[in-house]
Amino acid sequence: MKRSTQGLPHPEVARGGRAARSGGLAGVVMMCGSGLANQTGAATGALAFPAIGPAGVVAVRQWVAGLVLLAVGRPRLRSFTWRQWWPVLCLAMVFATMNLTLYTAIDRIGLGLAVTLEFLGPLAVALAASRRLVDLLCALVAGAAVVILTHPEPSTDYAGIGFGLVAAVCWASYILLNRLVGARLPGTEGSAAAAGVSALLYVPIGITVLAHHPPSLRVLGYAAVAGVLSSAVPLLADLLALRRVPARFFGIFMSVNPVLAALVGLVVLDQTLRGTEWLAVSAIVVANAVSILAAGRRSVSPPVARGGTALPVPATPQAPAAGPTAPRGPRAGAPARCDAG
């Protein structure tokens, strides 16, 4: 009698064979593409700052992100109750503020430092959920790195640093709100609705800015490319990558975004970092990676695409347990084990 293989992983995957290795490699390539696209999008948007400023760029970016995420999430807005609407509206406000403060910080202190400061938000969420000694040490390392990055002196742009830290607070709030929205709405409906509301909030801002500073087609193209590369491409790439790599590995890889931002800022915007600043950026990246590795199976939050939505984590193929039923992945919208970023 032939044994049923329904529900079991592919033999190559179970044995860690060629299919598993090629799938993992494809996942790493997709994560690299996602990070590079996200930071390249931010750098491309910065090219339009002299013409329409951060507010104008963010307005166009939010419009593009809203259209993309509404098409992907397809929220059934008429069926939302007030209990579902209020966290969605709060998420929309945080989403809008996060991008404006980040882009303003990029304009003042550069892409690498701005993204590094913003990354303190998800790191703080991850560390706050733990009482482990290793996480306390990670927090101290990250705090020392922030002091190095800010290096108070007469030429320090405190406003730019402040905008970066506000963006960090917004990203932390965004993660916590996404968890609540994911618990009250299925899939990515809540995040998509929040992106749509955020796009509507920027309609009067965008019209005002563009009316006073009429942009050229090239400038509009820079802003639109920022929306596509920082929203649509990372969302698709991250969803595909999470089908091929474990969620925790995905979270660790997200830690390299500040480094990618610094490299893209150097190549695209000719923004250089000093040796001590590179050391501080690396310290924050390492602190986040160590915190995730030490977390083990501690539940933190769903992976979050920088384009503006929480990513549902599909089941990762693995060898079957001793029992007759293979383990299942989390349902869409449920908290998953991953970095808070």
CSV table of C-alpha atoms in Angstrom, one decimal:
chain,number,residue,atom,x,y,z
A,1,MET,CA,0.0,0.0,0.0
A,2,LYS,CA,1.4,3.4,-1.1
A,3,ARG,CA,2.0,5.9,1.7
A,4,SER,CA,0.3,9.2,1.4
A,5,THR,CA,2.8,12.1,1.2
A,6,GLN,CA,0.1,14.8,1.5
A,7,GLY,CA,1.1,17.6,3.9
A,8,LEU,CA,4.8,16.5,4.0
A,9,PRO,CA,7.6,18.7,2.7
A,10,HIS,CA,9.3,18.0,-0.6
A,11,PRO,CA,12.0,15.2,0.0
A,12,GLU,CA,14.8,17.6,-1.2
A,13,VAL,CA,13.7,20.2,1.3
A,14,ALA,CA,13.3,17.7,4.1
A,15,ARG,CA,16.8,16.5,3.5
A,16,GLY,CA,18.3,20.0,3.2
A,17,GLY,CA,19.1,19.1,-0.4
A,18,ARG,CA,19.6,21.1,-3.6
A,19,ALA,CA,16.1,22.5,-3.6
A,20,ALA,CA,16.4,23.9,-0.1
A,21,ARG,CA,19.9,25.4,-0.8
A,22,SER,CA,18.7,27.0,-4.1
A,23,GLY,CA,15.5,28.3,-2.3
A,24,GLY,CA,17.6,29.8,0.5
A,25,LEU,CA,20.0,31.4,-1.9
A,26,ALA,CA,17.1,32.9,-3.9
A,27,GLY,CA,15.6,34.3,-0.6
A,28,VAL,CA,18.9,36.0,0.3
A,29,VAL,CA,19.1,37.5,-3.2
A,30,MET,CA,15.5,38.8,-2.8
A,31,MET,CA,16.3,40.3,0.6
A,32,CYS,CA,19.4,42.0,-0.8
A,33,GLY,CA,17.3,43.4,-3.7
A,34,SER,CA,14.6,44.5,-1.2
A,35,GLY,CA,17.1,46.4,1.0
A,36,LEU,CA,18.9,48.0,-2.0
A,37,ALA,CA,15.6,49.0,-3.6
A,38,ASN,CA,14.4,50.6,-0.4
A,39,GLN,CA,17.5,52.7,0.2
A,40,THR,CA,17.9,53.5,-3.5
A,41,GLY,CA,14.3,54.7,-3.5
A,42,ALA,CA,15.0,57.0,-0.6
A,43,ALA,CA,18.2,58.3,-2.2
A,44,THR,CA,16.3,58.9,-5.5
A,45,GLY,CA,13.7,60.8,-3.7
A,46,ALA,CA,16.4,63.0,-2.1
A,47,LEU,CA,17.4,64.1,-5.5
A,48,ALA,CA,14.1,65.9,-5.7
A,49,PHE,CA,14.5,67.8,-2.4
A,50,PRO,CA,16.0,70.9,-3.9
A,51,ALA,CA,12.9,71.4,-6.1
A,52,ILE,CA,9.9,70.3,-4.0
A,53,GLY,CA,11.4,69.6,-0.6
A,54,PRO,CA,10.9,66.6,1.6
A,55,ALA,CA,7.2,67.3,2.1
A,56,GLY,CA,6.6,67.3,-1.7
A,57,VAL,CA,8.6,64.1,-2.2
A,58,VAL,CA,6.8,62.4,0.7
A,59,ALA,CA,3.4,63.4,-0.7
A,60,VAL,CA,4.1,61.8,-4.1
A,61,ARG,CA,5.6,58.8,-2.4
A,62,GLN,CA,2.6,58.3,-0.1
A,63,TRP,CA,0.2,58.5,-3.2
A,64,VAL,CA,2.2,55.8,-5.0
A,65,ALA,CA,2.4,53.7,-1.8
A,66,GLY,CA,-1.3,54.1,-1.1
A,67,LEU,CA,-2.2,52.9,-4.7
A,68,VAL,CA,0.1,50.0,-4.5
A,69,LEU,CA,-0.9,48.7,-1.0
A,70,LEU,CA,-4.6,49.2,-1.7
A,71,ALA,CA,-4.3,47.1,-4.8
A,72,VAL,CA,-2.4,44.4,-2.9
A,73,GLY,CA,-4.5,44.4,0.4
A,74,ARG,CA,-7.9,45.1,-1.2
A,75,PRO,CA,-9.5,46.2,2.2
A,76,ARG,CA,-13.3,45.9,2.5
A,77,LEU,CA,-13.7,49.4,4.0
A,78,ARG,CA,-17.5,49.3,4.3
A,79,SER,CA,-17.3,46.3,6.6
A,80,PHE,CA,-14.9,48.0,9.1
A,81,THR,CA,-16.3,48.7,12.6
A,82,TRP,CA,-15.1,51.6,14.7
A,83,ARG,CA,-13.1,49.1,16.8
A,84,GLN,CA,-11.2,48.3,13.6
A,85,TRP,CA,-11.1,51.8,12.2
A,86,TRP,CA,-9.5,53.7,15.1
A,87,PRO,CA,-6.2,51.7,15.1
A,88,VAL,CA,-6.2,52.0,11.3
A,89,LEU,CA,-6.5,55.8,11.5
A,90,CYS,CA,-3.8,56.0,14.2
A,91,LEU,CA,-1.5,53.8,12.0
A,92,ALA,CA,-2.2,56.1,9.0
A,93,MET,CA,-1.1,59.2,11.1
A,94,VAL,CA,2.0,57.4,12.3
A,95,PHE,CA,2.8,56.2,8.8
A,96,ALA,CA,2.5,59.7,7.4
A,97,THR,CA,4.6,61.3,10.2
A,98,MET,CA,7.3,58.6,10.0
A,99,ASN,CA,8.0,59.1,6.3
A,100,LEU,CA,8.0,62.9,6.6
A,101,THR,CA,10.4,63.0,9.6
A,102,LEU,CA,12.7,60.4,8.0
A,103,TYR,CA,12.9,62.3,4.7
A,104,THR,CA,13.5,65.6,6.5
A,105,ALA,CA,16.3,63.9,8.5
A,106,ILE,CA,17.8,62.6,5.3
A,107,ASP,CA,17.7,66.1,3.9
A,108,ARG,CA,19.6,67.5,6.9
A,109,ILE,CA,22.0,64.7,8.1
A,110,GLY,CA,22.2,62.3,5.2
A,111,LEU,CA,20.7,58.9,4.3
A,112,GLY,CA,23.0,56.7,6.3
A,113,LEU,CA,22.7,58.5,9.7
A,114,ALA,CA,19.0,59.1,9.3
A,115,VAL,CA,18.2,55.5,8.6
A,116,THR,CA,20.5,54.4,11.4
A,117,LEU,CA,18.7,56.7,13.9
A,118,GLU,CA,15.3,55.5,12.7
A,119,PHE,CA,16.3,51.9,13.1
A,120,LEU,CA,16.5,52.5,16.9
A,121,GLY,CA,12.7,52.3,16.9
A,122,PRO,CA,12.4,48.6,16.1
A,123,LEU,CA,15.5,47.8,18.2
A,124,ALA,CA,13.8,49.5,21.2
A,125,VAL,CA,10.6,47.4,20.7
A,126,ALA,CA,12.7,44.2,20.6
A,127,LEU,CA,14.7,45.1,23.6
A,128,ALA,CA,11.7,46.3,25.6
A,129,ALA,CA,10.1,42.8,25.3
A,130,SER,CA,13.0,41.2,27.1
A,131,ARG,CA,14.6,41.0,30.5
A,132,ARG,CA,17.7,39.1,29.4
A,133,LEU,CA,21.2,40.4,30.3
A,134,VAL,CA,22.3,40.1,26.7
A,135,ASP,CA,19.6,42.5,25.6
A,136,LEU,CA,20.6,45.0,28.3
A,137,LEU,CA,24.1,44.8,26.9
A,138,CYS,CA,22.8,45.3,23.4
A,139,ALA,CA,20.8,48.4,24.6
A,140,LEU,CA,24.0,49.8,26.1
A,141,VAL,CA,25.9,49.3,22.9
A,142,ALA,CA,23.2,50.9,20.8
A,143,GLY,CA,23.1,53.9,23.3
A,144,ALA,CA,26.8,54.4,23.1
A,145,ALA,CA,26.6,54.2,19.3
A,146,VAL,CA,23.9,56.9,19.3
A,147,VAL,CA,26.2,59.2,21.4
A,148,ILE,CA,29.0,58.6,18.8
A,149,LEU,CA,26.6,59.4,15.9
A,150,THR,CA,25.3,62.6,17.5
A,151,HIS,CA,28.8,63.7,18.7
A,152,PRO,CA,27.7,67.1,20.2
A,153,GLU,CA,29.7,69.9,18.7
A,154,PRO,CA,29.0,73.4,17.3
A,155,SER,CA,28.4,72.0,13.8
A,156,THR,CA,26.0,69.3,14.9
A,157,ASP,CA,22.6,69.4,13.2
A,158,TYR,CA,20.4,68.8,16.2
A,159,ALA,CA,17.2,69.4,14.3
A,160,GLY,CA,18.2,66.6,11.8
A,161,ILE,CA,19.1,64.3,14.7
A,162,GLY,CA,15.7,65.2,16.3
A,163,PHE,CA,13.8,64.3,13.1
A,164,GLY,CA,15.6,61.0,12.9
A,165,LEU,CA,14.7,60.1,16.5
A,166,VAL,CA,11.1,61.1,15.9
A,167,ALA,CA,11.1,58.8,13.0
A,168,ALA,CA,12.4,56.1,15.3
A,169,VAL,CA,9.5,56.7,17.7
A,170,CYS,CA,7.1,56.6,14.8
A,171,TRP,CA,8.5,53.3,13.6
A,172,ALA,CA,8.2,51.7,17.0
A,173,SER,CA,4.6,53.0,17.3
A,174,TYR,CA,4.0,51.7,13.8
A,175,ILE,CA,5.1,48.2,14.8
A,176,LEU,CA,2.9,48.1,17.8
A,177,LEU,CA,-0.1,49.5,16.0
A,178,ASN,CA,0.5,47.0,13.1
A,179,ARG,CA,0.3,44.2,15.7
A,180,LEU,CA,-3.1,45.5,16.9
A,181,VAL,CA,-4.4,46.1,13.4
A,182,GLY,CA,-3.3,42.6,12.4
A,183,ALA,CA,-5.2,41.1,15.3
A,184,ARG,CA,-8.4,42.9,14.3
A,185,LEU,CA,-8.4,42.7,10.5
A,186,PRO,CA,-7.5,39.8,8.3
A,187,GLY,CA,-4.3,39.7,6.2
A,188,THR,CA,-3.0,43.1,5.1
A,189,GLU,CA,-6.3,44.8,4.9
A,190,GLY,CA,-5.7,47.1,7.8
A,191,SER,CA,-2.2,48.2,6.7
A,192,ALA,CA,-3.5,48.8,3.2
A,193,ALA,CA,-6.3,50.9,4.5
A,194,ALA,CA,-3.9,52.9,6.6
A,195,ALA,CA,-1.7,53.5,3.6
A,196,GLY,CA,-4.8,54.7,1.7
A,197,VAL,CA,-5.8,57.1,4.4
A,198,SER,CA,-2.2,58.4,4.7
A,199,ALA,CA,-2.2,59.1,1.0
A,200,LEU,CA,-5.4,61.1,1.3
A,201,LEU,CA,-3.9,63.1,4.2
A,202,TYR,CA,-1.1,64.2,1.9
A,203,VAL,CA,-3.4,65.4,-0.9
A,204,PRO,CA,-3.8,69.0,0.4
A,205,ILE,CA,-0.1,69.1,1.4
A,206,GLY,CA,1.1,67.8,-2.0
A,207,ILE,CA,-1.2,70.1,-3.9
A,208,THR,CA,0.0,73.1,-1.9
A,209,VAL,CA,3.7,72.3,-2.3
A,210,LEU,CA,3.5,71.4,-6.0
A,211,ALA,CA,1.4,74.6,-6.7
A,212,HIS,CA,4.1,76.8,-5.1
A,213,HIS,CA,7.0,74.9,-6.6
A,214,PRO,CA,5.9,73.5,-9.9
A,215,PRO,CA,8.1,70.5,-10.5
A,216,SER,CA,9.6,69.2,-13.8
A,217,LEU,CA,8.8,65.8,-15.1
A,218,ARG,CA,12.2,64.7,-13.9
A,219,VAL,CA,11.5,65.8,-10.4
A,220,LEU,CA,8.1,64.1,-10.3
A,221,GLY,CA,9.8,61.0,-11.7
A,222,TYR,CA,12.3,61.0,-8.9
A,223,ALA,CA,9.5,61.2,-6.3
A,224,ALA,CA,7.5,58.5,-8.0
A,225,VAL,CA,10.5,56.2,-8.3
A,226,ALA,CA,11.0,56.6,-4.6
A,227,GLY,CA,7.4,55.4,-4.0
A,228,VAL,CA,7.9,52.4,-6.2
A,229,LEU,CA,11.3,51.4,-5.0
A,230,SER,CA,10.5,52.0,-1.3
A,231,SER,CA,7.1,50.5,-1.3
A,232,ALA,CA,6.1,48.2,-4.2
A,233,VAL,CA,9.4,46.4,-4.8
A,234,PRO,CA,10.3,45.7,-1.1
A,235,LEU,CA,6.7,44.5,-0.4
A,236,LEU,CA,6.8,42.0,-3.2
A,237,ALA,CA,10.5,40.9,-2.6
A,238,ASP,CA,9.9,40.5,1.1
A,239,LEU,CA,6.8,38.4,0.7
A,240,LEU,CA,8.6,36.1,-1.8
A,241,ALA,CA,11.7,36.0,0.5
A,242,LEU,CA,9.7,34.9,3.5
A,243,ARG,CA,8.6,31.8,1.5
A,244,ARG,CA,12.2,30.7,1.3
A,245,VAL,CA,13.9,31.8,4.5
A,246,PRO,CA,12.9,31.5,8.2
A,247,ALA,CA,11.3,34.7,9.7
A,248,ARG,CA,14.1,35.1,12.3
A,249,PHE,CA,16.8,35.1,9.6
A,250,PHE,CA,14.7,37.7,7.7
A,251,GLY,CA,14.7,39.8,10.8
A,252,ILE,CA,18.5,39.5,11.2
A,253,PHE,CA,19.1,40.5,7.6
A,254,MET,CA,16.9,43.6,8.0
A,255,SER,CA,19.6,44.8,10.4
A,256,VAL,CA,21.9,45.6,7.6
A,257,ASN,CA,19.6,48.3,6.2
A,258,PRO,CA,21.6,51.1,8.0
A,259,VAL,CA,24.7,49.8,6.3
A,260,LEU,CA,23.0,49.6,2.9
A,261,ALA,CA,21.7,53.2,3.5
A,262,ALA,CA,25.2,54.5,4.2
A,263,LEU,CA,26.6,52.7,1.0
A,264,VAL,CA,23.7,54.0,-1.2
A,265,GLY,CA,24.1,57.5,0.3
A,266,LEU,CA,27.8,57.4,-0.6
A,267,VAL,CA,27.3,56.2,-4.2
A,268,VAL,CA,24.1,58.1,-5.2
A,269,LEU,CA,24.3,61.2,-3.1
A,270,ASP,CA,28.0,61.4,-2.4
A,271,GLN,CA,27.4,61.5,1.3
A,272,THR,CA,30.4,60.2,3.3
A,273,LEU,CA,30.6,58.9,6.8
A,274,ARG,CA,33.6,59.3,9.1
A,275,GLY,CA,35.3,56.2,10.6
A,276,THR,CA,33.7,56.7,14.0
A,277,GLU,CA,30.3,57.0,12.3
A,278,TRP,CA,30.8,53.7,10.4
A,279,LEU,CA,31.8,52.1,13.7
A,280,ALA,CA,28.6,53.4,15.4
A,281,VAL,CA,26.4,52.2,12.5
A,282,SER,CA,28.0,48.8,12.7
A,283,ALA,CA,27.5,48.6,16.4
A,284,ILE,CA,23.8,49.3,16.1
A,285,VAL,CA,23.5,46.6,13.4
A,286,VAL,CA,25.4,44.1,15.5
A,287,ALA,CA,23.4,44.9,18.6
A,288,ASN,CA,20.1,44.2,16.7
A,289,ALA,CA,21.4,41.0,15.2
A,290,VAL,CA,22.6,39.7,18.6
A,291,SER,CA,19.3,40.6,20.2
A,292,ILE,CA,17.4,38.6,17.6
A,293,LEU,CA,19.7,35.6,17.9
A,294,ALA,CA,19.4,35.6,21.7
A,295,ALA,CA,15.6,35.9,21.5
A,296,GLY,CA,15.3,32.3,20.4
A,297,ARG,CA,11.6,31.5,20.1
A,298,ARG,CA,10.4,34.6,21.9
A,299,SER,CA,7.6,36.2,20.0
A,300,VAL,CA,8.1,39.8,19.0
A,301,SER,CA,6.1,41.1,16.1
A,302,PRO,CA,5.4,40.4,12.4
A,303,PRO,CA,8.1,41.4,9.9
A,304,VAL,CA,7.4,44.8,8.6
A,305,ALA,CA,8.1,45.9,5.0
A,306,ARG,CA,9.5,49.4,4.9
A,307,GLY,CA,6.9,50.1,2.2
A,308,GLY,CA,4.2,50.2,4.9
A,309,THR,CA,2.6,46.9,5.8
A,310,ALA,CA,3.1,44.0,8.1
A,311,LEU,CA,4.1,40.8,6.2
A,312,PRO,CA,2.2,37.6,6.9
A,313,VAL,CA,4.8,34.8,7.4
A,314,PRO,CA,4.1,31.6,5.4
A,315,ALA,CA,5.0,28.2,6.8
A,316,THR,CA,8.7,27.4,6.3
A,317,PRO,CA,9.2,23.9,4.9
A,318,GLN,CA,10.8,21.7,7.4
A,319,ALA,CA,11.2,18.0,8.4
A,320,PRO,CA,8.0,16.5,9.9
A,321,ALA,CA,7.8,16.1,13.7
A,322,ALA,CA,7.5,12.8,15.4
A,323,GLY,CA,3.7,13.0,15.2
A,324,PRO,CA,1.6,12.4,12.1
A,325,THR,CA,1.0,16.1,11.5
A,326,ALA,CA,3.6,18.5,10.2
A,327,PRO,CA,3.8,21.8,12.0
A,328,ARG,CA,1.8,24.7,10.6
A,329,GLY,CA,2.9,28.3,10.0
A,330,PRO,CA,1.1,31.2,11.7
A,331,ARG,CA,-2.2,32.4,10.3
A,332,ALA,CA,-2.1,35.6,8.3
A,333,GLY,CA,-2.0,38.7,10.5
A,334,ALA,CA,-0.8,36.8,13.6
A,335,PRO,CA,2.4,37.9,15.3
A,336,ALA,CA,5.4,36.0,14.0
A,337,ARG,CA,8.9,35.4,15.4
A,338,CYS,CA,11.0,38.1,13.8
A,339,ASP,CA,12.8,41.3,14.3
A,340,ALA,CA,10.6,44.2,15.1
A,341,GLY,CA,12.0,46.2,12.2
